[in-house]
mmCIF file of C-alpha atoms in Angstrom:
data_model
loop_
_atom_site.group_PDB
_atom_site.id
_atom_site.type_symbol
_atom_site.label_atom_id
_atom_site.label_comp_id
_atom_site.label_asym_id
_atom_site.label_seq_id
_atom_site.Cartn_x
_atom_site.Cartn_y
_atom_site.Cartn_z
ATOM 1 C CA UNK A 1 37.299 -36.577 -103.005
ATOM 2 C CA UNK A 2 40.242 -38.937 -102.205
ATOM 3 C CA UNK A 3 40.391 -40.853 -99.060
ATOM 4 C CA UNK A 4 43.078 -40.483 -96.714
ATOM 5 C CA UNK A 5 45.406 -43.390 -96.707
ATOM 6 C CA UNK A 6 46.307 -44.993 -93.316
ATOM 7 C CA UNK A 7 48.089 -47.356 -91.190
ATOM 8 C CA UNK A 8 48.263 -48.799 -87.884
ATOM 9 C CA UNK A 9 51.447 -50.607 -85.901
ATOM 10 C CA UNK A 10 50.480 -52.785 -83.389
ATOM 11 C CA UNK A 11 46.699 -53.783 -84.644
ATOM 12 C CA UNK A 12 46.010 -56.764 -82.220
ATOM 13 C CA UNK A 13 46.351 -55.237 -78.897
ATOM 14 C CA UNK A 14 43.164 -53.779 -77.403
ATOM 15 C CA UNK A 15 43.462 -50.108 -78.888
ATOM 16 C CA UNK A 16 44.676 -51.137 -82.028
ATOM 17 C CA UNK A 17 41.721 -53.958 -82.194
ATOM 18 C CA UNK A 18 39.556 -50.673 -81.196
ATOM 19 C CA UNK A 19 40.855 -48.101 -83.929
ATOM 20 C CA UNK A 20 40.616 -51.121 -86.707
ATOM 21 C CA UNK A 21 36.923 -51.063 -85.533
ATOM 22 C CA UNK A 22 36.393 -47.614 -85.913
ATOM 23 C CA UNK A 23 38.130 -46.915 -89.479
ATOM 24 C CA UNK A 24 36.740 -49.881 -91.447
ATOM 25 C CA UNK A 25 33.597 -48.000 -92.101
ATOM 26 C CA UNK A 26 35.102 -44.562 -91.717
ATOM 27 C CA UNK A 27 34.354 -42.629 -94.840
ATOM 28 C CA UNK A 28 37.097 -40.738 -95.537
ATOM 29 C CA UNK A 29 39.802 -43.171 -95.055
ATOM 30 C CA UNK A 30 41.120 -46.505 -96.540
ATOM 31 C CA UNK A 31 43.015 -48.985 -93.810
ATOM 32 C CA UNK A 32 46.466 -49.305 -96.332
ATOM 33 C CA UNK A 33 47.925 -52.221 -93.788
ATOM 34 C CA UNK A 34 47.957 -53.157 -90.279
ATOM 35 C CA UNK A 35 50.960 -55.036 -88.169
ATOM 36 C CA UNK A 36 51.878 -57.437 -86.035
ATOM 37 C CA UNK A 37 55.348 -59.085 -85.565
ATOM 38 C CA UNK A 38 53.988 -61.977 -83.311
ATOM 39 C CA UNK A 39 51.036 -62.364 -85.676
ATOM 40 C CA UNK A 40 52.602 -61.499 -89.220
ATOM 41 C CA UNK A 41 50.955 -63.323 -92.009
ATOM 42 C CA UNK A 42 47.552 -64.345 -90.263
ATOM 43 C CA UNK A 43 44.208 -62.441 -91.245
ATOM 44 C CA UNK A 44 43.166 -59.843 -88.895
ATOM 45 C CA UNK A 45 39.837 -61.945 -87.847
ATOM 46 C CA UNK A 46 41.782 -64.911 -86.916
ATOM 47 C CA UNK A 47 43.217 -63.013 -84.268
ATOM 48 C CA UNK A 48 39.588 -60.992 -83.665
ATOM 49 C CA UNK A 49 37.058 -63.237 -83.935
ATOM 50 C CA UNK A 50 34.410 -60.264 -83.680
ATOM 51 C CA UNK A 51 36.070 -58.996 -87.198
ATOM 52 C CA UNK A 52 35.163 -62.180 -89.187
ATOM 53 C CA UNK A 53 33.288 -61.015 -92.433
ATOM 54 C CA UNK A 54 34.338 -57.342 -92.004
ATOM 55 C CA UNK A 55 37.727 -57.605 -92.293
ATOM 56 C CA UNK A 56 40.143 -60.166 -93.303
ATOM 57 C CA UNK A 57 42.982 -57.719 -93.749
ATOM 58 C CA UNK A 58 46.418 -59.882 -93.438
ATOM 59 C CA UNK A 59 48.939 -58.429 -90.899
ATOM 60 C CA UNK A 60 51.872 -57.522 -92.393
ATOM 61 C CA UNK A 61 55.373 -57.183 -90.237
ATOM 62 C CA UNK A 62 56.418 -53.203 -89.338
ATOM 63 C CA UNK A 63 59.566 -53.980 -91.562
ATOM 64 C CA UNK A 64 57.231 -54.050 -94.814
ATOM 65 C CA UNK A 65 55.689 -50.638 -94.150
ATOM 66 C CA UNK A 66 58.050 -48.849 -96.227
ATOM 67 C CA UNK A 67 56.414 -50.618 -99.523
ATOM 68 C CA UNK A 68 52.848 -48.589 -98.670
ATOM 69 C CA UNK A 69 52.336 -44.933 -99.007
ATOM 70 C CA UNK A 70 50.436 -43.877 -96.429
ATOM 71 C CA UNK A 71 49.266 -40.202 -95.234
ATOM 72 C CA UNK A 72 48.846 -41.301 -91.178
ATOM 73 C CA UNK A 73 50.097 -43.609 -89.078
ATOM 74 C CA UNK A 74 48.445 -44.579 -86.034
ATOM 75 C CA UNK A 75 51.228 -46.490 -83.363
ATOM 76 C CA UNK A 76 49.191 -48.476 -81.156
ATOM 77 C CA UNK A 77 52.752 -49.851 -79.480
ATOM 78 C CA UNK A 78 53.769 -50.429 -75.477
ATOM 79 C CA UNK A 79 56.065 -47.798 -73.768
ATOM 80 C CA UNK A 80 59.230 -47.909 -74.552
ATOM 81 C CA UNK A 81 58.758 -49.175 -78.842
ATOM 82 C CA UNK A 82 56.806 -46.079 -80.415
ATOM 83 C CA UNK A 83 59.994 -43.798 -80.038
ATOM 84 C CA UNK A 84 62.079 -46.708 -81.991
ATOM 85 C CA UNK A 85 59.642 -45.911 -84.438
ATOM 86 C CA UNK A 86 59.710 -42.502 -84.449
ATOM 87 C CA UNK A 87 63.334 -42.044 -84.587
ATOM 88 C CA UNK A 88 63.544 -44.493 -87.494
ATOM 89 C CA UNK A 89 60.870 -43.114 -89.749
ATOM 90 C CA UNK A 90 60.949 -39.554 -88.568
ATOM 91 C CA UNK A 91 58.273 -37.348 -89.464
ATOM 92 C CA UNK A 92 58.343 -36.262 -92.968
ATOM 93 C CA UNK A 93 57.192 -39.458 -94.416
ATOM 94 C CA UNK A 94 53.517 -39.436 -92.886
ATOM 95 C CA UNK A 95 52.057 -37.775 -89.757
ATOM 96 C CA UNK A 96 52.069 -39.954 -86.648
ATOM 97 C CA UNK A 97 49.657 -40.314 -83.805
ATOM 98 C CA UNK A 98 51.215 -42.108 -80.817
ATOM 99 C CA UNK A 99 49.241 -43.727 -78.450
ATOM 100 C CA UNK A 100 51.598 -44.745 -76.239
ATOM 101 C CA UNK A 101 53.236 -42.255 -73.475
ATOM 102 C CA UNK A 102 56.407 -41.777 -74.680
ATOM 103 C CA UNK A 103 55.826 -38.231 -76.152
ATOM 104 C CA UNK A 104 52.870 -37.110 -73.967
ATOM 105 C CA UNK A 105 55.772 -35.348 -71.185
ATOM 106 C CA UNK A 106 57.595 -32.718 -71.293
ATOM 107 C CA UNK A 107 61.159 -33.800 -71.832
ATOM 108 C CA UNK A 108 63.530 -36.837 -71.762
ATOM 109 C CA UNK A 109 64.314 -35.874 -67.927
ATOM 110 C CA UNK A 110 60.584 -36.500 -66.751
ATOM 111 C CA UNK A 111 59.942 -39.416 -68.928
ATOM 112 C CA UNK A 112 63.357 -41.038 -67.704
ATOM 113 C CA UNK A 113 62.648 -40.642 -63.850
ATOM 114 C CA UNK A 114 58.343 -41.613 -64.377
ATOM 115 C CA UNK A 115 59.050 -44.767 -66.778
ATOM 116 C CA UNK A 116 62.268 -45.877 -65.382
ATOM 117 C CA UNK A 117 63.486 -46.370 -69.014
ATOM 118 C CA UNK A 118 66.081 -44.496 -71.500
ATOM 119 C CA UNK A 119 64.222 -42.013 -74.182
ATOM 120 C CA UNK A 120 66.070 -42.941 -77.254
ATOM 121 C CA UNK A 121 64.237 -39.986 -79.868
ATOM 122 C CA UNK A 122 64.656 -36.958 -77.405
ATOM 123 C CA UNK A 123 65.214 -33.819 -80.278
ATOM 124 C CA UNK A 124 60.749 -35.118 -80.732
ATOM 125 C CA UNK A 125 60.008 -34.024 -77.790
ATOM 126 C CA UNK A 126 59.433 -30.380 -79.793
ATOM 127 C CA UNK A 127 57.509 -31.624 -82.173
ATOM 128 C CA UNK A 128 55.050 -33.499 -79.909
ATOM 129 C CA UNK A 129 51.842 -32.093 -79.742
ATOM 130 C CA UNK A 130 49.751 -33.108 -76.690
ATOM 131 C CA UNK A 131 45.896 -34.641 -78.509
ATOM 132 C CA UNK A 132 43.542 -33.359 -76.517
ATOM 133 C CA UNK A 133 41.429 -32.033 -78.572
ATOM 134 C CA UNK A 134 39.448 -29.671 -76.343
ATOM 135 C CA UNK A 135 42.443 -27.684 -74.942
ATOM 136 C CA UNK A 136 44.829 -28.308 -78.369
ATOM 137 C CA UNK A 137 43.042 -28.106 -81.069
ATOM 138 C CA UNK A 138 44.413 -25.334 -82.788
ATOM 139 C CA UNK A 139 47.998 -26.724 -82.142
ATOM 140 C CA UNK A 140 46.587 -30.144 -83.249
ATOM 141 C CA UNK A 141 45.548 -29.370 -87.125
ATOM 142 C CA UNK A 142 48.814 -28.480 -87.977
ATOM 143 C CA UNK A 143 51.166 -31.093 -86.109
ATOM 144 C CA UNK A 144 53.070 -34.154 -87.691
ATOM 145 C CA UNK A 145 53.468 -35.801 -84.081
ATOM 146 C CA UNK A 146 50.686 -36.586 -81.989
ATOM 147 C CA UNK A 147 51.229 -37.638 -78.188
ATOM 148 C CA UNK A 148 47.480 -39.434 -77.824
ATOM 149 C CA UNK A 149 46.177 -38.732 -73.887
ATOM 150 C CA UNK A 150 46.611 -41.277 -71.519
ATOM 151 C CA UNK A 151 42.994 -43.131 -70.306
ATOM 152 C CA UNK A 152 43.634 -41.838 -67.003
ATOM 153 C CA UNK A 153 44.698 -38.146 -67.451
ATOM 154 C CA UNK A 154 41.544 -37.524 -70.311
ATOM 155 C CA UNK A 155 39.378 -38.511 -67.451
ATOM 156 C CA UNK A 156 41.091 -35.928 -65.031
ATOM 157 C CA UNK A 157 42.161 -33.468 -66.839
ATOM 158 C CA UNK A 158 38.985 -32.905 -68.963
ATOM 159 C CA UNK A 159 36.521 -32.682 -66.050
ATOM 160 C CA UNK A 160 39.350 -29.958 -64.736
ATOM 161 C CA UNK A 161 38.964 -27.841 -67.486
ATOM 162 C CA UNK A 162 36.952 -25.200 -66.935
ATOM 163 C CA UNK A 163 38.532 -24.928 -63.412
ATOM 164 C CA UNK A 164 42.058 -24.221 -63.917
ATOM 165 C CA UNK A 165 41.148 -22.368 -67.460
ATOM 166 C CA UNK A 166 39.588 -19.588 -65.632
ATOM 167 C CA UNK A 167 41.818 -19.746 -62.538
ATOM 168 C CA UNK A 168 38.723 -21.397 -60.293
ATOM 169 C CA UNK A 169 41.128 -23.327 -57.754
ATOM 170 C CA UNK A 170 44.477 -23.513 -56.485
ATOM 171 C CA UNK A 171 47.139 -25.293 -58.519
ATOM 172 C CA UNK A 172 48.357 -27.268 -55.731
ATOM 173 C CA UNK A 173 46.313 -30.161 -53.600
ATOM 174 C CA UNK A 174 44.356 -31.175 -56.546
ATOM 175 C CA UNK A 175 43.074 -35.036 -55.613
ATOM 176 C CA UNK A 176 42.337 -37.296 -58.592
ATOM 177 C CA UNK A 177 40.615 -40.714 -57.115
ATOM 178 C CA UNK A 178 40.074 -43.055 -60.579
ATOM 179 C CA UNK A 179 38.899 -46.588 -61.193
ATOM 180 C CA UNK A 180 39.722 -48.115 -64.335
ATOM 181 C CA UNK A 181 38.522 -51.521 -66.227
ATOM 182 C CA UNK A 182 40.742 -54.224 -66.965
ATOM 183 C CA UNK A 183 41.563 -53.284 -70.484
ATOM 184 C CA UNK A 184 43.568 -50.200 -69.503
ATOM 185 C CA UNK A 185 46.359 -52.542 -68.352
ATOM 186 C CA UNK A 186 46.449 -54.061 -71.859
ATOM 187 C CA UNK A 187 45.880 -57.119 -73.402
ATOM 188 C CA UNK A 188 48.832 -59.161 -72.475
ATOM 189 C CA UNK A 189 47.605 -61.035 -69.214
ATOM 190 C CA UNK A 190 49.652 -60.408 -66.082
ATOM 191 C CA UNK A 191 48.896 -61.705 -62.200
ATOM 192 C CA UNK A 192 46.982 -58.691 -61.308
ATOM 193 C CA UNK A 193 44.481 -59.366 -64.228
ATOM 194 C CA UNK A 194 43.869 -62.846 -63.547
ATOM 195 C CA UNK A 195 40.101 -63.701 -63.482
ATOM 196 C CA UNK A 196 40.170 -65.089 -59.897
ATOM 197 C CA UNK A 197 42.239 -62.305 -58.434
ATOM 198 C CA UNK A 198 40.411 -59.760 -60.282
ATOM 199 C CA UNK A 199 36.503 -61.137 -60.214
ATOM 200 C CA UNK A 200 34.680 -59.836 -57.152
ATOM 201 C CA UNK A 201 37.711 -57.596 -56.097
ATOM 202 C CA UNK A 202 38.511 -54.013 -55.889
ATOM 203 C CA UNK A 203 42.406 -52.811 -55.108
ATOM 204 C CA UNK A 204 43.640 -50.008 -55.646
ATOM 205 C CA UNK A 205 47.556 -49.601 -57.122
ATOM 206 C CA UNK A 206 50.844 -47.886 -58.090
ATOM 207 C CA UNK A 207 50.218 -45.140 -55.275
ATOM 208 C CA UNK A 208 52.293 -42.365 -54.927
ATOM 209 C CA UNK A 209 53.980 -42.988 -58.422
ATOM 210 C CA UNK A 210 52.371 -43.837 -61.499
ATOM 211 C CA UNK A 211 53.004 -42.784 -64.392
ATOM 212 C CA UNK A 212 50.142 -40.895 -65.071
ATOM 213 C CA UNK A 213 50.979 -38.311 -62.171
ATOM 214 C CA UNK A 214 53.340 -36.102 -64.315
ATOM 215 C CA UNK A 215 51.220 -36.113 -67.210
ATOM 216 C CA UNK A 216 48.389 -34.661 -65.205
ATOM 217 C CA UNK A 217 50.376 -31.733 -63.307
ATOM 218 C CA UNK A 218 52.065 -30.852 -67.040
ATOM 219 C CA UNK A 219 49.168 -29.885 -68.603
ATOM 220 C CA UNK A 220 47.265 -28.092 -65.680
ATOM 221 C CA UNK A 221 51.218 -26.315 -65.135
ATOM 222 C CA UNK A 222 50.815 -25.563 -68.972
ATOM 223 C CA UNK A 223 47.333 -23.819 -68.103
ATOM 224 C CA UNK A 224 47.967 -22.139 -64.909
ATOM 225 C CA UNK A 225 52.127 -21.055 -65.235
ATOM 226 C CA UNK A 226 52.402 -22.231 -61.750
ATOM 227 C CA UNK A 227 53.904 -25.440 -60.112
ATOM 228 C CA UNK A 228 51.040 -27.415 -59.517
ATOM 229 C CA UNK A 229 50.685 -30.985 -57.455
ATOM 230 C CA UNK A 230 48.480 -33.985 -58.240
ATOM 231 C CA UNK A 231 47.832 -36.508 -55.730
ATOM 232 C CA UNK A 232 46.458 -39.279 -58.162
ATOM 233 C CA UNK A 233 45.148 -42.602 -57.024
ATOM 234 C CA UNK A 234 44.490 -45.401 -59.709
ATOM 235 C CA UNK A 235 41.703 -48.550 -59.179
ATOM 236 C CA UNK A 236 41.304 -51.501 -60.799
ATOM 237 C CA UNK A 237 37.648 -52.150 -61.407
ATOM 238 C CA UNK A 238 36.309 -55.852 -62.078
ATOM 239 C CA UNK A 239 35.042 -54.852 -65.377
ATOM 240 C CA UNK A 240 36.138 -54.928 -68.954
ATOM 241 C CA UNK A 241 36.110 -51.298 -69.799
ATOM 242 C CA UNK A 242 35.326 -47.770 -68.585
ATOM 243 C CA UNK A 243 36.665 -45.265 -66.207
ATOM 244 C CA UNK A 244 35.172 -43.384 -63.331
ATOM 245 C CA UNK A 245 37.501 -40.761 -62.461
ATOM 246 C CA UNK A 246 36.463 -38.201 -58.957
ATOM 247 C CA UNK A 247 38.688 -34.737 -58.541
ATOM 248 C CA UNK A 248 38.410 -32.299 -55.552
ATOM 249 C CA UNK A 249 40.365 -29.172 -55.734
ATOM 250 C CA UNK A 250 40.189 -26.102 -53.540
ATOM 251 C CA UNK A 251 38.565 -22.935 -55.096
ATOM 252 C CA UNK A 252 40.112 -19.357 -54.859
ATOM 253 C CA UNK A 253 37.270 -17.248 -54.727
ATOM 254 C CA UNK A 254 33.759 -17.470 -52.943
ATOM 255 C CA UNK A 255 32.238 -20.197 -54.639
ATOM 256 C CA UNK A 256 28.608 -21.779 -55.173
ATOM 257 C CA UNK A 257 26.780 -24.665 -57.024
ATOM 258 C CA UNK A 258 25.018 -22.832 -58.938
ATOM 259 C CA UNK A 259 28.518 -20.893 -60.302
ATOM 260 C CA UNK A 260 30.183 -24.576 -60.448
ATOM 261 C CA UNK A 261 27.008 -25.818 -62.894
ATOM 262 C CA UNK A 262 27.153 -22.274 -65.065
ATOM 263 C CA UNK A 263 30.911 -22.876 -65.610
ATOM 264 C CA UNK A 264 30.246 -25.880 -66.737
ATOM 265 C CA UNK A 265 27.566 -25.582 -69.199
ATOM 266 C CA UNK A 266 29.113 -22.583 -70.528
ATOM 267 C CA UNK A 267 32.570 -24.315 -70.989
ATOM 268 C CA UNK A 268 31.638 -27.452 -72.834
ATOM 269 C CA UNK A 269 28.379 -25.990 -74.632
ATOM 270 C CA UNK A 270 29.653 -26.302 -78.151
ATOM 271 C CA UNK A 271 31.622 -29.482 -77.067
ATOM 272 C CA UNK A 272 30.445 -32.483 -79.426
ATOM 273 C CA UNK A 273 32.238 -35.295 -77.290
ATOM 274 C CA UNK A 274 31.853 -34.195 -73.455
ATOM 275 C CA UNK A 275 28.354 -33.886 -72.155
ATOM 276 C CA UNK A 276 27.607 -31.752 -69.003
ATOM 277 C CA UNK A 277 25.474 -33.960 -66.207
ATOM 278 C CA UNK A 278 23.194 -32.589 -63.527
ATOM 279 C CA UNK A 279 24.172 -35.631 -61.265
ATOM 280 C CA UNK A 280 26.602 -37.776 -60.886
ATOM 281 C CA UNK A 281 27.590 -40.095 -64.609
ATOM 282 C CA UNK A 282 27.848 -43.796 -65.274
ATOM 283 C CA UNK A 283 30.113 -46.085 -66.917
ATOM 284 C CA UNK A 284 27.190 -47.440 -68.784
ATOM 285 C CA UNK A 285 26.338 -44.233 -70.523
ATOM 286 C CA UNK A 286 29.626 -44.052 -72.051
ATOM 287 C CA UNK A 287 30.548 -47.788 -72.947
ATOM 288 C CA UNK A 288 31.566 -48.089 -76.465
ATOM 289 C CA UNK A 289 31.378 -44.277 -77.292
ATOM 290 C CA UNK A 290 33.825 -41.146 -77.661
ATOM 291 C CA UNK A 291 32.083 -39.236 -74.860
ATOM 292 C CA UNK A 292 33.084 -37.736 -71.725
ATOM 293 C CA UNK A 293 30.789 -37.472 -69.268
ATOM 294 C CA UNK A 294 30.972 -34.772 -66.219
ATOM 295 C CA UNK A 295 29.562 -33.627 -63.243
ATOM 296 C CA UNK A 296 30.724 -30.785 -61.199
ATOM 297 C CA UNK A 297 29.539 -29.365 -57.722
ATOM 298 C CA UNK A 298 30.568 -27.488 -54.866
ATOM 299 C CA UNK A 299 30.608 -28.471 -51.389
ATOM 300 C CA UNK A 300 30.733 -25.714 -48.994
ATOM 301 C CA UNK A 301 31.134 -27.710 -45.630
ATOM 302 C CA UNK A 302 34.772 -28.832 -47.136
ATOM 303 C CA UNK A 303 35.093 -26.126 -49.411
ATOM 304 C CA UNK A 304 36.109 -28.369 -52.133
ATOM 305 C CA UNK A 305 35.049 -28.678 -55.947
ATOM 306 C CA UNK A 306 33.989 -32.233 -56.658
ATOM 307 C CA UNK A 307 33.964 -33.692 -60.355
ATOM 308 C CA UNK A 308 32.834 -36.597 -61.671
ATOM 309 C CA UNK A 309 33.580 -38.302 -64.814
ATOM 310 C CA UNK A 310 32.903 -41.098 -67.124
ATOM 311 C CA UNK A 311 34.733 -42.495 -70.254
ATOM 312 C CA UNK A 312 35.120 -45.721 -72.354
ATOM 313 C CA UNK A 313 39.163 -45.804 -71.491
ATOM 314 C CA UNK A 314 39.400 -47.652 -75.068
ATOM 315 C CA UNK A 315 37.586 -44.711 -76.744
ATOM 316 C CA UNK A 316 37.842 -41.381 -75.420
ATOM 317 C CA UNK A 317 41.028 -43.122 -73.289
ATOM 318 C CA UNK A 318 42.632 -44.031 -76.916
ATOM 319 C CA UNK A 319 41.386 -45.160 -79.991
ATOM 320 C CA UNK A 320 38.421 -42.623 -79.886
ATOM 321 C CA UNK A 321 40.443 -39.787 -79.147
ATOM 322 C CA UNK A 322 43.149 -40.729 -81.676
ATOM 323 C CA UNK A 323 40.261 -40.947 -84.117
ATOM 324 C CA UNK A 324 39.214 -37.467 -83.078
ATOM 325 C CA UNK A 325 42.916 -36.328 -83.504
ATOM 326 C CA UNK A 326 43.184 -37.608 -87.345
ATOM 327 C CA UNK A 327 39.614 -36.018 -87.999
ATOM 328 C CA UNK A 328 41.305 -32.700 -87.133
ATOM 329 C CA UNK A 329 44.604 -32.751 -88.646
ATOM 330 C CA UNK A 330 42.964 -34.076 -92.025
ATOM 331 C CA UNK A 331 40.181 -31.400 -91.729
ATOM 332 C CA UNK A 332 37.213 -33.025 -91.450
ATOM 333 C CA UNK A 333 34.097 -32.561 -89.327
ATOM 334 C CA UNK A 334 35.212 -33.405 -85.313
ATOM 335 C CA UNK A 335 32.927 -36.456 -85.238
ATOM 336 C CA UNK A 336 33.180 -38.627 -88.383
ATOM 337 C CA UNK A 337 33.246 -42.104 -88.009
ATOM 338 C CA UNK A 338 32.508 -41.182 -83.797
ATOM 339 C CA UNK A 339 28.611 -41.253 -83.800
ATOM 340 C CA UNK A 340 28.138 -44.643 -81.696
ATOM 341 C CA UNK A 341 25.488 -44.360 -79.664
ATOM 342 C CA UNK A 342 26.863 -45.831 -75.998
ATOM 343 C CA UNK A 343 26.075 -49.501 -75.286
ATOM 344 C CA UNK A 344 23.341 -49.516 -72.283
ATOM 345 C CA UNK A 345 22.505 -52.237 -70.683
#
């Protein structure tokens, strides 16, 4: 059978660094170019050490991708550039999955007041398909525009699931408390990332209004038709990668561990990429892998659901999931190309 021809914009940032790692041995696609304006000309490894005798693919400039004929097109591009994109190529030419956030809200108006910045491809906005695949995956096989998950909201929203699927808690009050590695602020250094401010600290940031928040109350709103609030919190960890995300939420009916724990096996039982935990999960199990890992009690003292969760924010987070995304539009089985086993120690 014929591989599926693809590209990616933006290859030398962490998650396009991160999908080139995953596709060069992915069976059922060939890597047609990769891009880099700052970079243009220079071989892939030169820029990635850790890709030296695997690939040496040069990086061509985003003007030249016109001369390749391509299936996909991965855009692994800051807010703000990936709708530039869109709006120039459109979507008839190849299907695009977007891992930044500028198609992952609902409209122009929420986008505009959460990233204080113009949306210059609005009439997309109804082609956008949100790529989670666990709660989209129907609308995902047949889409031309992906809107890849943020890190943060695939680490609250997924452990959520099975909570505001079946109407478990109220739709308002939800807490998300989440601590993120380093990477999820991207590879361009900035004062906050500096070893010796970040190295033996813990701070937590953008309170009351990142980004993230909207994205978050959409898709539970989505779920539950109701208007639902999202107190989210975000962490920087001194670590390279990984997320630990915690949720509480207030149930609506009598409510017991034991219910909590059934609800959750039952929900993600035929779930390839999120496993179910008895206790409380670890960055380490996850690190380097598409998983999701979850824990979910019940505290009757507080009356409060507790979840816990644990992904790789450049896998599951991005690259993974986009991965996941592409397996499903072209057809193929959920988890090609997604088997790593997590790195531990």
């Amino acid at each position: 059978m014929a591989k599926y021809k693809i590209g990616i914009v933006g290859a030398t940032g962490y998650t396009g660094s991160e999908l080139l790692r995953l596709l060069i041995h992915h069976p059922d696609v060939t890597i047609e170019f990769i891009t880099s304006e700052s970079q243009t000309g220079k071989k892939v490894s030169e820029i990635h050490p850790h890709l030296m005798d695997i690939s040496d693919m040069k990086l061509e400039s985003v003007k030249n991708i016109d001369n390749f004929d391509v299936d996909l097109v991965f855009l692994a591009l800051p807010h703000g550039v990936s709708m530039s994109f869109v709006k120039e190529h459109g979507l008839n030419k190849f299907i695009t999955i977007d891992l930044s956030g500028d198609f992952r809200l609902p409209s122009k108006e929420v986008y505009e007041k959460w990233y204080k910045k113009k949306h210059s491809a609005e009439i997309y906005f109804k082609n956008s398909v949100y790529g989670m695949p666990e709660l989209y995956r129907d609308k995902i096989r047949n889409a031309r525009l992906i809107a890849n998950p943020g890190c943060y909201p695939t680490s609250a929203i997924l452990p959520l699931t099975p909570l505001i699927k079946y109407d478990y808690i109220e739709s308002n009050g939800i807490v998300v408390d989440a601590k993120s590695g380093v990477t999820g602020a991207g590879a361009k250094a900035k004062p906050g990332t500096h070893f010796p401010d970040l190295f033996g600290n813990f701070s937590a940031y953008s309170l009351l209004n990142h980004r993230h928040t909207p994205e978050i109350e959409s898709v539970i709103q989505e779920y539950t038709n109701l208007q639902t609030e999202v107190l989210f919190t975000p962490h920087l960890l001194p670590i390279d990668r990984g997320i630990l995300t915690t949720t509480y939420s207030t149930p609506k009916k009598p409510m017991s561990v034991e219910l909590v724990e059934e609800l959750y096996y039952s929900v993600f039982e035929k779930e390839h990429f999120v496993r179910v935990f008895d206790s409380s999960p670890s960055l380490k199990n996850v690190r380097g892998s598409n998983y999701c890992d979850v824990h979910a009690t019940y505290d009757p003292r507080t009356n409060k659901i507790i979840t816990v969760s644990a992904i790789d924010n450049l896998m599951k987070g991005a690259a993974g999931q986009a991965v996941q995304n592409m397996n499903i539009i072209f057809g193929l089985i959920e988890s090609t190309g997604l088997e790593q086993i997590p790195l531990n120690p």
